GROMACS .gro file of C-alpha atoms in nm:
model
   77
    1MET     CA    1   8.949   8.696   3.284
    2ALA     CA    2   8.709   8.661   2.994
    3GLU     CA    3   8.444   8.395   2.996
    4ASP     CA    4   8.462   8.132   2.729
    5ASN     CA    5   8.251   7.837   2.619
    6ASN     CA    6   8.411   7.615   2.885
    7THR     CA    7   8.271   7.826   3.169
    8PRO     CA    8   7.952   7.672   3.310
    9GLN     CA    9   7.650   7.897   3.304
   10HIS     CA   10   7.448   7.895   3.628
   11SER     CA   11   7.140   8.081   3.518
   12ASN     CA   12   6.926   7.957   3.805
   13VAL     CA   13   7.158   8.099   4.073
   14THR     CA   14   7.068   8.445   4.196
   15PRO     CA   15   7.346   8.666   4.331
   16TYR     CA   16   7.366   8.729   4.704
   17THR     CA   17   7.174   9.041   4.805
   18PRO     CA   18   7.247   9.167   5.156
   19VAL     CA   19   6.958   9.275   5.376
   20PHE     CA   20   7.119   9.608   5.460
   21ASN     CA   21   7.263   9.844   5.200
   22GLU     CA   22   7.631   9.938   5.179
   23THR     CA   23   7.593  10.262   5.374
   24ILE     CA   24   7.431  10.094   5.675
   25ARG     CA   25   7.685   9.811   5.670
   26THR     CA   26   7.974  10.057   5.650
   27ILE     CA   27   7.840  10.259   5.944
   28ILE     CA   28   7.793   9.942   6.151
   29TYR     CA   29   8.140   9.821   6.052
   30VAL     CA   30   8.305  10.146   6.162
   31LEU     CA   31   8.108  10.163   6.488
   32THR     CA   32   8.184   9.803   6.580
   33LEU     CA   33   8.549   9.853   6.487
   34ILE     CA   34   8.565  10.149   6.726
   35ALA     CA   35   8.382   9.947   6.993
   36GLY     CA   36   8.631   9.663   6.948
   37ILE     CA   37   8.922   9.902   6.995
   38VAL     CA   38   8.756  10.053   7.302
   39GLY     CA   39   8.703   9.701   7.437
   40LEU     CA   40   9.070   9.626   7.386
   41GLY     CA   41   9.163   9.943   7.575
   42VAL     CA   42   8.926   9.860   7.859
   43SER     CA   43   9.074   9.510   7.876
   44ALA     CA   44   9.429   9.645   7.891
   45PHE     CA   45   9.378   9.941   8.123
   46GLY     CA   46   9.057   9.863   8.311
   47ASP     CA   47   8.850   9.556   8.385
   48PRO     CA   48   8.940   9.270   8.147
   49GLN     CA   49   8.595   9.111   8.178
   50VAL     CA   50   8.419   9.432   8.076
   51GLY     CA   51   8.660   9.481   7.786
   52ALA     CA   52   8.603   9.126   7.667
   53TYR     CA   53   8.227   9.181   7.686
   54ILE     CA   54   8.249   9.503   7.481
   55SER     CA   55   8.469   9.338   7.216
   56SER     CA   56   8.246   9.031   7.196
   57ALA     CA   57   7.931   9.240   7.172
   58ALA     CA   58   8.086   9.443   6.889
   59GLY     CA   59   8.166   9.123   6.699
   60VAL     CA   60   7.817   8.983   6.747
   61ILE     CA   61   7.655   9.308   6.631
   62ALA     CA   62   7.878   9.323   6.323
   63ALA     CA   63   7.795   8.962   6.239
   64ALA     CA   64   7.423   9.023   6.291
   65PHE     CA   65   7.426   9.297   6.031
   66GLY     CA   66   7.616   9.080   5.787
   67VAL     CA   67   7.926   9.293   5.796
   68ALA     CA   68   8.198   9.064   5.676
   69TYR     CA   69   8.494   9.110   5.448
   70ASN     CA   70   8.495   8.835   5.191
   71PRO     CA   71   8.717   8.878   4.882
   72VAL     CA   72   8.508   8.624   4.690
   73ARG     CA   73   8.208   8.858   4.705
   74LEU     CA   74   8.417   9.138   4.558
   75SER     CA   75   8.504   8.940   4.244
   76GLY     CA   76   8.191   9.061   4.067
   77LYS     CA   77   8.260   9.429   4.131
   0.00000   0.00000   0.00000
């Protein structure tokens, strides 16, 4: 969609810049995805408490690195 004169201009707003670059975030995302799947397997076939811990830890690590899928952030790409 093309911008027109009715679109407000927010010149004082800087775009979000993540702390970690895309490569690091992608690696963390893939590793925590694998850890989440492993945690699910451990919950189903082993000790549910250990599996829940693994899955929770994977989610916390992913969140700490700012790995989140947000379609709004992709609108500028």
